[in-house]
Amino acid sequence: SQQGEEDPQALSIQEGENATMNCSYKTSINNLQWYRQNSGRGLVHLILIRSNEREKHSGRLRVTLDTSKKSSSLLITASRAADTASYFCATAASRIKAAGNKLTFGGGTRVLVKP
Amino acid sequence: DAGVTQSPTHLIKTRGQQVTLRCSPKSGHDTVSWYQQALGQGPQFIFQYYEEEERQRGNFPDRFSGHQFPNYSSELNVNALLLGDSALYLCASSLVHRNEQFFGPGTRLTVL
């Protein structure tokens, strides 16, 4: 079963606009990560936010985390055609086991940036 | 510095056959995780290997098995293939106790 649910499932915007997508999850987490996937290939790690952090920036990306609401958002500012991809949130459980944390992914948001 | 590599890129099998997928982790990484991604869905965790042992396992049947070698590379084996096993299989490597995982390009398996 999937931990996170992204909203919306699909998003179409014009180049230069901002894109915002949300992720909700169900259980306590150690951290939440956002990944990008182009054309059904490998995932690229974008940003990690820990459970004790509320906001994090990386270039044109801004991630927020609200652990009381069990939700996160990813904002891509000044979008480009190259940002067209699927975006996934993934959570790592709060209990760290012997060898790292497995990631539990949501269903993803498919973003289309039109030139 | 090579990232995570996987082979083969594509694979076509028929129901009932067996398949082996391979993964080489990013240089310096010691932990390998495998994920299955069905079309239009997010990846699902299969299992994770560290020190040549399976450390965590997701909700997958025993038909799915794996192995990690002393050089940290890993194999995923699936026996008695079903049509529903058709998916993109992703390998991710990391350092033990570190959160960030680096993904390979995946192997697309089609079961006919």
PDB file of C-alpha atoms in Angstrom:
ATOM      1  CA  SER A   1       0.000   0.000   0.000  1.00  0.00           C
ATOM      2  CA  GLN A   2       1.160   3.534  -0.591  1.00  0.00           C
ATOM      3  CA  GLN A   3       1.796   5.899   2.271  1.00  0.00           C
ATOM      4  CA  GLY A   4       1.486   9.189   0.484  1.00  0.00           C
ATOM      5  CA  GLU A   5      -1.101  10.642  -1.806  1.00  0.00           C
ATOM      6  CA  GLU A   6      -0.190  13.443  -4.149  1.00  0.00           C
ATOM      7  CA  ASP A   7      -2.598  16.128  -5.200  1.00  0.00           C
ATOM      8  CA  PRO A   8      -3.296  16.970  -7.939  1.00  0.00           C
ATOM      9  CA  GLN A   9      -2.695  13.835  -9.977  1.00  0.00           C
ATOM     10  CA  ALA A  10      -1.939  15.971 -13.015  1.00  0.00           C
ATOM     11  CA  LEU A  11      -1.013  19.594 -13.547  1.00  0.00           C
ATOM     12  CA  SER A  12      -0.650  21.630 -16.749  1.00  0.00           C
ATOM     13  CA  ILE A  13       0.924  25.074 -16.644  1.00  0.00           C
ATOM     14  CA  GLN A  14       2.608  27.608 -18.903  1.00  0.00           C
ATOM     15  CA  GLU A  15       6.335  28.135 -18.840  1.00  0.00           C
ATOM     16  CA  GLY A  16       7.227  30.763 -16.260  1.00  0.00           C
ATOM     17  CA  GLU A  17       4.323  29.940 -13.962  1.00  0.00           C
ATOM     18  CA  ASN A  18       4.709  28.316 -10.568  1.00  0.00           C
ATOM     19  CA  ALA A  19       3.706  24.700  -9.965  1.00  0.00           C
ATOM     20  CA  THR A  20       2.499  23.524  -6.588  1.00  0.00           C
ATOM     21  CA  MET A  21       1.781  19.954  -5.606  1.00  0.00           C
ATOM     22  CA  ASN A  22       0.832  18.463  -2.296  1.00  0.00           C
ATOM     23  CA  CYS A  23       1.482  15.200  -0.528  1.00  0.00           C
ATOM     24  CA  SER A  24      -0.335  13.680   2.413  1.00  0.00           C
ATOM     25  CA  TYR A  25       0.839  10.708   4.428  1.00  0.00           C
ATOM     26  CA  LYS A  26      -0.531   8.525   7.187  1.00  0.00           C
ATOM     27  CA  THR A  27       2.092   7.506   9.734  1.00  0.00           C
ATOM     28  CA  SER A  28       4.898   9.152  11.665  1.00  0.00           C
ATOM     29  CA  ILE A  29       7.942   9.894   9.597  1.00  0.00           C
ATOM     30  CA  ASN A  30      11.657  10.482  10.016  1.00  0.00           C
ATOM     31  CA  ASN A  31      11.876  12.482   6.815  1.00  0.00           C
ATOM     32  CA  LEU A  32      10.060  13.186   3.568  1.00  0.00           C
ATOM     33  CA  GLN A  33      11.712  13.309   0.186  1.00  0.00           C
ATOM     34  CA  TRP A  34      10.663  14.522  -3.239  1.00  0.00           C
ATOM     35  CA  TYR A  35      11.771  12.822  -6.436  1.00  0.00           C
ATOM     36  CA  ARG A  36      11.353  13.590 -10.124  1.00  0.00           C
ATOM     37  CA  GLN A  37      10.901  10.982 -12.838  1.00  0.00           C
ATOM     38  CA  ASN A  38      11.165  11.653 -16.555  1.00  0.00           C
ATOM     39  CA  SER A  39       9.363   9.406 -19.040  1.00  0.00           C
ATOM     40  CA  GLY A  40       9.108   6.366 -16.773  1.00  0.00           C
ATOM     41  CA  ARG A  41      12.822   6.121 -16.145  1.00  0.00           C
ATOM     42  CA  GLY A  42      14.891   6.396 -12.959  1.00  0.00           C
ATOM     43  CA  LEU A  43      14.018   8.757 -10.139  1.00  0.00           C
ATOM     44  CA  VAL A  44      16.107  11.813  -9.410  1.00  0.00           C
ATOM     45  CA  HIS A  45      16.327  12.981  -5.813  1.00  0.00           C
ATOM     46  CA  LEU A  46      15.252  16.616  -5.467  1.00  0.00           C
ATOM     47  CA  ILE A  47      15.117  17.480  -1.805  1.00  0.00           C
ATOM     48  CA  LEU A  48      14.847  15.932   1.656  1.00  0.00           C
ATOM     49  CA  ILE A  49      13.129  17.565   4.610  1.00  0.00           C
ATOM     50  CA  ARG A  50      13.427  16.133   8.097  1.00  0.00           C
ATOM     51  CA  SER A  51      10.517  15.806  10.475  1.00  0.00           C
ATOM     52  CA  ASN A  52      11.831  18.651  12.652  1.00  0.00           C
ATOM     53  CA  GLU A  53      12.076  21.052   9.708  1.00  0.00           C
ATOM     54  CA  ARG A  54       9.207  23.172   8.376  1.00  0.00           C
ATOM     55  CA  GLU A  55      10.589  24.575   5.157  1.00  0.00           C
ATOM     56  CA  LYS A  56      13.509  23.968   2.854  1.00  0.00           C
ATOM     57  CA  HIS A  57      14.748  25.568  -0.360  1.00  0.00           C
ATOM     58  CA  SER A  58      16.890  24.278  -3.187  1.00  0.00           C
ATOM     59  CA  GLY A  59      17.249  26.502  -6.233  1.00  0.00           C
ATOM     60  CA  ARG A  60      13.758  26.964  -7.699  1.00  0.00           C
ATOM     61  CA  LEU A  61      12.292  24.370  -5.336  1.00  0.00           C
ATOM     62  CA  ARG A  62      10.576  25.087  -2.046  1.00  0.00           C
ATOM     63  CA  VAL A  63       9.303  22.315   0.195  1.00  0.00           C
ATOM     64  CA  THR A  64       7.177  22.683   3.286  1.00  0.00           C
ATOM     65  CA  LEU A  65       6.303  20.084   5.865  1.00  0.00           C
ATOM     66  CA  ASP A  66       3.456  20.157   8.367  1.00  0.00           C
ATOM     67  CA  THR A  67       3.744  17.106  10.596  1.00  0.00           C
ATOM     68  CA  SER A  68       0.575  18.026  12.516  1.00  0.00           C
ATOM     69  CA  LYS A  69      -1.401  17.713   9.287  1.00  0.00           C
ATOM     70  CA  LYS A  70       0.831  14.968   7.883  1.00  0.00           C
ATOM     71  CA  SER A  71       1.291  16.893   4.683  1.00  0.00           C
ATOM     72  CA  SER A  72       3.971  18.428   2.515  1.00  0.00           C
ATOM     73  CA  SER A  73       4.034  20.673  -0.502  1.00  0.00           C
ATOM     74  CA  LEU A  74       6.510  21.142  -3.333  1.00  0.00           C
ATOM     75  CA  LEU A  75       6.639  24.456  -5.154  1.00  0.00           C
ATOM     76  CA  ILE A  76       8.551  24.867  -8.401  1.00  0.00           C
ATOM     77  CA  THR A  77       8.967  28.518  -9.232  1.00  0.00           C
ATOM     78  CA  ALA A  78       9.386  29.976 -12.735  1.00  0.00           C
ATOM     79  CA  SER A  79       8.777  26.600 -14.357  1.00  0.00           C
ATOM     80  CA  ARG A  80      10.533  25.543 -17.539  1.00  0.00           C
ATOM     81  CA  ALA A  81       9.612  23.022 -20.227  1.00  0.00           C
ATOM     82  CA  ALA A  82      12.386  20.814 -18.843  1.00  0.00           C
ATOM     83  CA  ASP A  83      10.448  20.555 -15.564  1.00  0.00           C
ATOM     84  CA  THR A  84       7.883  18.370 -17.353  1.00  0.00           C
ATOM     85  CA  ALA A  85       7.980  15.128 -15.393  1.00  0.00           C
ATOM     86  CA  SER A  86       6.243  13.123 -12.693  1.00  0.00           C
ATOM     87  CA  TYR A  87       6.939  14.188  -9.140  1.00  0.00           C
ATOM     88  CA  PHE A  88       6.730  11.795  -6.205  1.00  0.00           C
ATOM     89  CA  CYS A  89       6.861  12.282  -2.489  1.00  0.00           C
ATOM     90  CA  ALA A  90       8.383   9.491  -0.433  1.00  0.00           C
ATOM     91  CA  THR A  91       8.425   9.019   3.307  1.00  0.00           C
ATOM     92  CA  ALA A  92      10.876   7.221   5.548  1.00  0.00           C
ATOM     93  CA  ALA A  93       9.471   5.795   8.769  1.00  0.00           C
ATOM     94  CA  SER A  94      10.360   7.260  12.128  1.00  0.00           C
ATOM     95  CA  ARG A  95      11.777   3.989  13.454  1.00  0.00           C
ATOM     96  CA  ILE A  96      15.182   3.575  11.893  1.00  0.00           C
ATOM     97  CA  LYS A  97      15.936  -0.073  11.378  1.00  0.00           C
ATOM     98  CA  ALA A  98      19.280  -1.809  11.096  1.00  0.00           C
ATOM     99  CA  ALA A  99      20.051  -0.727   7.565  1.00  0.00           C
ATOM    100  CA  GLY A 100      18.571   2.573   6.578  1.00  0.00           C
ATOM    101  CA  ASN A 101      14.972   3.339   5.803  1.00  0.00           C
ATOM    102  CA  LYS A 102      12.755   1.989   3.104  1.00  0.00           C
ATOM    103  CA  LEU A 103      10.892   4.649   1.170  1.00  0.00           C
ATOM    104  CA  THR A 104       7.130   4.617   0.796  1.00  0.00           C
ATOM    105  CA  PHE A 105       5.993   6.511  -2.283  1.00  0.00           C
ATOM    106  CA  GLY A 106       2.806   8.240  -3.246  1.00  0.00           C
ATOM    107  CA  GLY A 107       1.143   7.917  -6.634  1.00  0.00           C
ATOM    108  CA  GLY A 108       2.792  11.004  -8.097  1.00  0.00           C
ATOM    109  CA  THR A 109       1.791  14.244  -9.781  1.00  0.00           C
ATOM    110  CA  ARG A 110       2.284  14.440 -13.547  1.00  0.00           C
ATOM    111  CA  VAL A 111       3.372  17.968 -14.457  1.00  0.00           C
ATOM    112  CA  LEU A 112       3.267  19.325 -17.995  1.00  0.00           C
ATOM    113  CA  VAL A 113       4.954  22.659 -18.610  1.00  0.00           C
ATOM    114  CA  LYS A 114       3.911  24.127 -21.932  1.00  0.00           C
ATOM    115  CA  PRO A 115       6.362  26.402 -23.745  1.00  0.00           C
TER     116      PRO A 115
ATOM    117  CA  ASP B   1      31.859   8.672 -10.731  1.00  0.00           C
ATOM    118  CA  ALA B   2      29.358   6.179 -12.088  1.00  0.00           C
ATOM    119  CA  GLY B   3      25.929   6.317 -10.604  1.00  0.00           C
ATOM    120  CA  VAL B   4      23.641   3.362 -10.076  1.00  0.00           C
ATOM    121  CA  THR B   5      23.568   1.064 -13.075  1.00  0.00           C
ATOM    122  CA  GLN B   6      21.050  -1.621 -13.937  1.00  0.00           C
ATOM    123  CA  SER B   7      20.889  -4.351 -16.524  1.00  0.00           C
ATOM    124  CA  PRO B   8      19.232  -5.210 -18.758  1.00  0.00           C
ATOM    125  CA  THR B   9      17.325  -2.109 -19.831  1.00  0.00           C
ATOM    126  CA  HIS B  10      14.391  -4.038 -21.211  1.00  0.00           C
ATOM    127  CA  LEU B  11      13.305  -7.638 -20.886  1.00  0.00           C
ATOM    128  CA  ILE B  12      10.438  -9.671 -22.306  1.00  0.00           C
ATOM    129  CA  LYS B  13       9.454 -12.953 -20.679  1.00  0.00           C
ATOM    130  CA  THR B  14       6.486 -15.287 -20.779  1.00  0.00           C
ATOM    131  CA  ARG B  15       4.323 -16.405 -17.897  1.00  0.00           C
ATOM    132  CA  GLY B  16       5.927 -19.035 -15.701  1.00  0.00           C
ATOM    133  CA  GLN B  17       9.482 -18.122 -16.619  1.00  0.00           C
ATOM    134  CA  GLN B  18      12.117 -16.839 -14.237  1.00  0.00           C
ATOM    135  CA  VAL B  19      14.057 -13.581 -14.507  1.00  0.00           C
ATOM    136  CA  THR B  20      17.184 -12.085 -12.938  1.00  0.00           C
ATOM    137  CA  LEU B  21      17.787  -8.352 -12.833  1.00  0.00           C
ATOM    138  CA  ARG B  22      21.109  -6.798 -11.860  1.00  0.00           C
ATOM    139  CA  CYS B  23      22.160  -3.639 -10.093  1.00  0.00           C
ATOM    140  CA  SER B  24      25.510  -2.005  -9.370  1.00  0.00           C
ATOM    141  CA  PRO B  25      25.333   0.640  -6.643  1.00  0.00           C
ATOM    142  CA  LYS B  26      26.863   4.073  -6.700  1.00  0.00           C
ATOM    143  CA  SER B  27      30.531   4.006  -5.784  1.00  0.00           C
ATOM    144  CA  GLY B  28      30.960   3.908  -2.013  1.00  0.00           C
ATOM    145  CA  HIS B  29      27.393   2.831  -1.269  1.00  0.00           C
ATOM    146  CA  ASP B  30      26.769  -0.341   0.708  1.00  0.00           C
ATOM    147  CA  THR B  31      22.982  -0.679   0.761  1.00  0.00           C
ATOM    148  CA  VAL B  32      20.764  -1.652  -2.146  1.00  0.00           C
ATOM    149  CA  SER B  33      16.979  -1.419  -2.279  1.00  0.00           C
ATOM    150  CA  TRP B  34      14.659  -2.719  -4.980  1.00  0.00           C
ATOM    151  CA  TYR B  35      11.341  -1.191  -5.996  1.00  0.00           C
ATOM    152  CA  GLN B  36       8.608  -2.216  -8.403  1.00  0.00           C
ATOM    153  CA  GLN B  37       6.768   0.504 -10.299  1.00  0.00           C
ATOM    154  CA  ALA B  38       3.633  -0.421 -12.210  1.00  0.00           C
ATOM    155  CA  LEU B  39       2.540   1.858 -15.021  1.00  0.00           C
ATOM    156  CA  GLY B  40       1.050   5.085 -13.734  1.00  0.00           C
ATOM    157  CA  GLN B  41       1.817   4.329 -10.091  1.00  0.00           C
ATOM    158  CA  GLY B  42       4.493   5.154  -7.572  1.00  0.00           C
ATOM    159  CA  PRO B  43       7.303   2.720  -6.763  1.00  0.00           C
ATOM    160  CA  GLN B  44       6.601  -0.031  -4.241  1.00  0.00           C
ATOM    161  CA  PHE B  45       9.368  -1.269  -1.938  1.00  0.00           C
ATOM    162  CA  ILE B  46      10.344  -4.901  -2.520  1.00  0.00           C
ATOM    163  CA  PHE B  47      13.344  -5.423  -0.220  1.00  0.00           C
ATOM    164  CA  GLN B  48      16.631  -3.985   0.933  1.00  0.00           C
ATOM    165  CA  TYR B  49      20.064  -5.596   1.222  1.00  0.00           C
ATOM    166  CA  TYR B  50      22.954  -4.673   3.467  1.00  0.00           C
ATOM    167  CA  GLU B  51      25.999  -6.767   4.354  1.00  0.00           C
ATOM    168  CA  GLU B  52      24.764  -9.425   1.936  1.00  0.00           C
ATOM    169  CA  GLU B  53      21.580  -9.972   3.932  1.00  0.00           C
ATOM    170  CA  GLU B  54      17.978  -9.028   3.369  1.00  0.00           C
ATOM    171  CA  ARG B  55      17.270  -6.405   6.039  1.00  0.00           C
ATOM    172  CA  GLN B  56      13.771  -5.238   5.213  1.00  0.00           C
ATOM    173  CA  ARG B  57      11.048  -6.608   3.001  1.00  0.00           C
ATOM    174  CA  GLY B  58       7.881  -5.148   1.563  1.00  0.00           C
ATOM    175  CA  ASN B  59       4.633  -6.904   0.843  1.00  0.00           C
ATOM    176  CA  PHE B  60       5.852  -9.143  -1.979  1.00  0.00           C
ATOM    177  CA  PRO B  61       5.539 -12.938  -2.262  1.00  0.00           C
ATOM    178  CA  ASP B  62       8.434 -15.355  -1.906  1.00  0.00           C
ATOM    179  CA  ARG B  63       8.638 -15.548  -5.703  1.00  0.00           C
ATOM    180  CA  PHE B  64      10.670 -12.374  -5.326  1.00  0.00           C
ATOM    181  CA  SER B  65      14.138 -13.038  -3.960  1.00  0.00           C
ATOM    182  CA  GLY B  66      17.435 -11.286  -4.038  1.00  0.00           C
ATOM    183  CA  HIS B  67      21.086 -11.404  -3.345  1.00  0.00           C
ATOM    184  CA  GLN B  68      23.864  -8.988  -2.534  1.00  0.00           C
ATOM    185  CA  PHE B  69      27.459  -9.750  -3.409  1.00  0.00           C
ATOM    186  CA  PRO B  70      30.641  -8.788  -1.519  1.00  0.00           C
ATOM    187  CA  ASN B  71      31.190  -5.902  -3.963  1.00  0.00           C
ATOM    188  CA  TYR B  72      27.713  -4.571  -2.918  1.00  0.00           C
ATOM    189  CA  SER B  73      26.107  -5.280  -6.282  1.00  0.00           C
ATOM    190  CA  SER B  74      22.752  -6.974  -6.158  1.00  0.00           C
ATOM    191  CA  GLU B  75      20.382  -9.217  -8.076  1.00  0.00           C
ATOM    192  CA  LEU B  76      16.619  -9.447  -8.031  1.00  0.00           C
ATOM    193  CA  ASN B  77      15.115 -12.779  -9.000  1.00  0.00           C
ATOM    194  CA  VAL B  78      11.482 -13.379  -9.803  1.00  0.00           C
ATOM    195  CA  ASN B  79      10.209 -16.933 -10.273  1.00  0.00           C
ATOM    196  CA  ALA B  80       7.010 -18.176 -11.888  1.00  0.00           C
ATOM    197  CA  LEU B  81       6.340 -14.861 -13.601  1.00  0.00           C
ATOM    198  CA  LEU B  82       2.794 -13.545 -13.753  1.00  0.00           C
ATOM    199  CA  LEU B  83       1.337 -10.985 -16.120  1.00  0.00           C
ATOM    200  CA  GLY B  84       1.032  -8.653 -13.134  1.00  0.00           C
ATOM    201  CA  ASP B  85       4.797  -8.680 -12.663  1.00  0.00           C
ATOM    202  CA  SER B  86       5.120  -6.453 -15.724  1.00  0.00           C
ATOM    203  CA  ALA B  87       6.606  -3.235 -14.390  1.00  0.00           C
ATOM    204  CA  LEU B  88       9.633  -1.009 -14.154  1.00  0.00           C
ATOM    205  CA  TYR B  89      12.041  -2.421 -11.578  1.00  0.00           C
ATOM    206  CA  LEU B  90      14.157   0.201  -9.892  1.00  0.00           C
ATOM    207  CA  CYS B  91      17.283  -0.285  -7.874  1.00  0.00           C
ATOM    208  CA  ALA B  92      18.414   2.349  -5.379  1.00  0.00           C
ATOM    209  CA  SER B  93      21.653   2.553  -3.455  1.00  0.00           C
ATOM    210  CA  SER B  94      22.563   4.399  -0.307  1.00  0.00           C
ATOM    211  CA  LEU B  95      24.885   4.392   2.644  1.00  0.00           C
ATOM    212  CA  VAL B  96      23.614   2.505   5.654  1.00  0.00           C
ATOM    213  CA  HIS B  97      21.766   4.816   8.074  1.00  0.00           C
ATOM    214  CA  ARG B  98      21.631   7.573   5.450  1.00  0.00           C
ATOM    215  CA  ASN B  99      18.283   8.670   4.133  1.00  0.00           C
ATOM    216  CA  GLU B 100      18.979   9.761   0.572  1.00  0.00           C
ATOM    217  CA  GLN B 101      18.713   7.022  -2.019  1.00  0.00           C
ATOM    218  CA  PHE B 102      20.106   7.203  -5.535  1.00  0.00           C
ATOM    219  CA  PHE B 103      18.106   5.418  -8.213  1.00  0.00           C
ATOM    220  CA  GLY B 104      19.207   3.616 -11.331  1.00  0.00           C
ATOM    221  CA  PRO B 105      17.448   3.983 -14.695  1.00  0.00           C
ATOM    222  CA  GLY B 106      15.421   0.828 -14.123  1.00  0.00           C
ATOM    223  CA  THR B 107      14.706  -2.390 -15.977  1.00  0.00           C
ATOM    224  CA  ARG B 108      11.395  -2.570 -17.797  1.00  0.00           C
ATOM    225  CA  LEU B 109      10.035  -6.103 -17.574  1.00  0.00           C
ATOM    226  CA  THR B 110       7.191  -7.201 -19.817  1.00  0.00           C
ATOM    227  CA  VAL B 111       5.522 -10.542 -19.124  1.00  0.00           C
ATOM    228  CA  LEU B 112       3.461 -11.965 -21.983  1.00  0.00           C
TER     229      LEU B 112
END
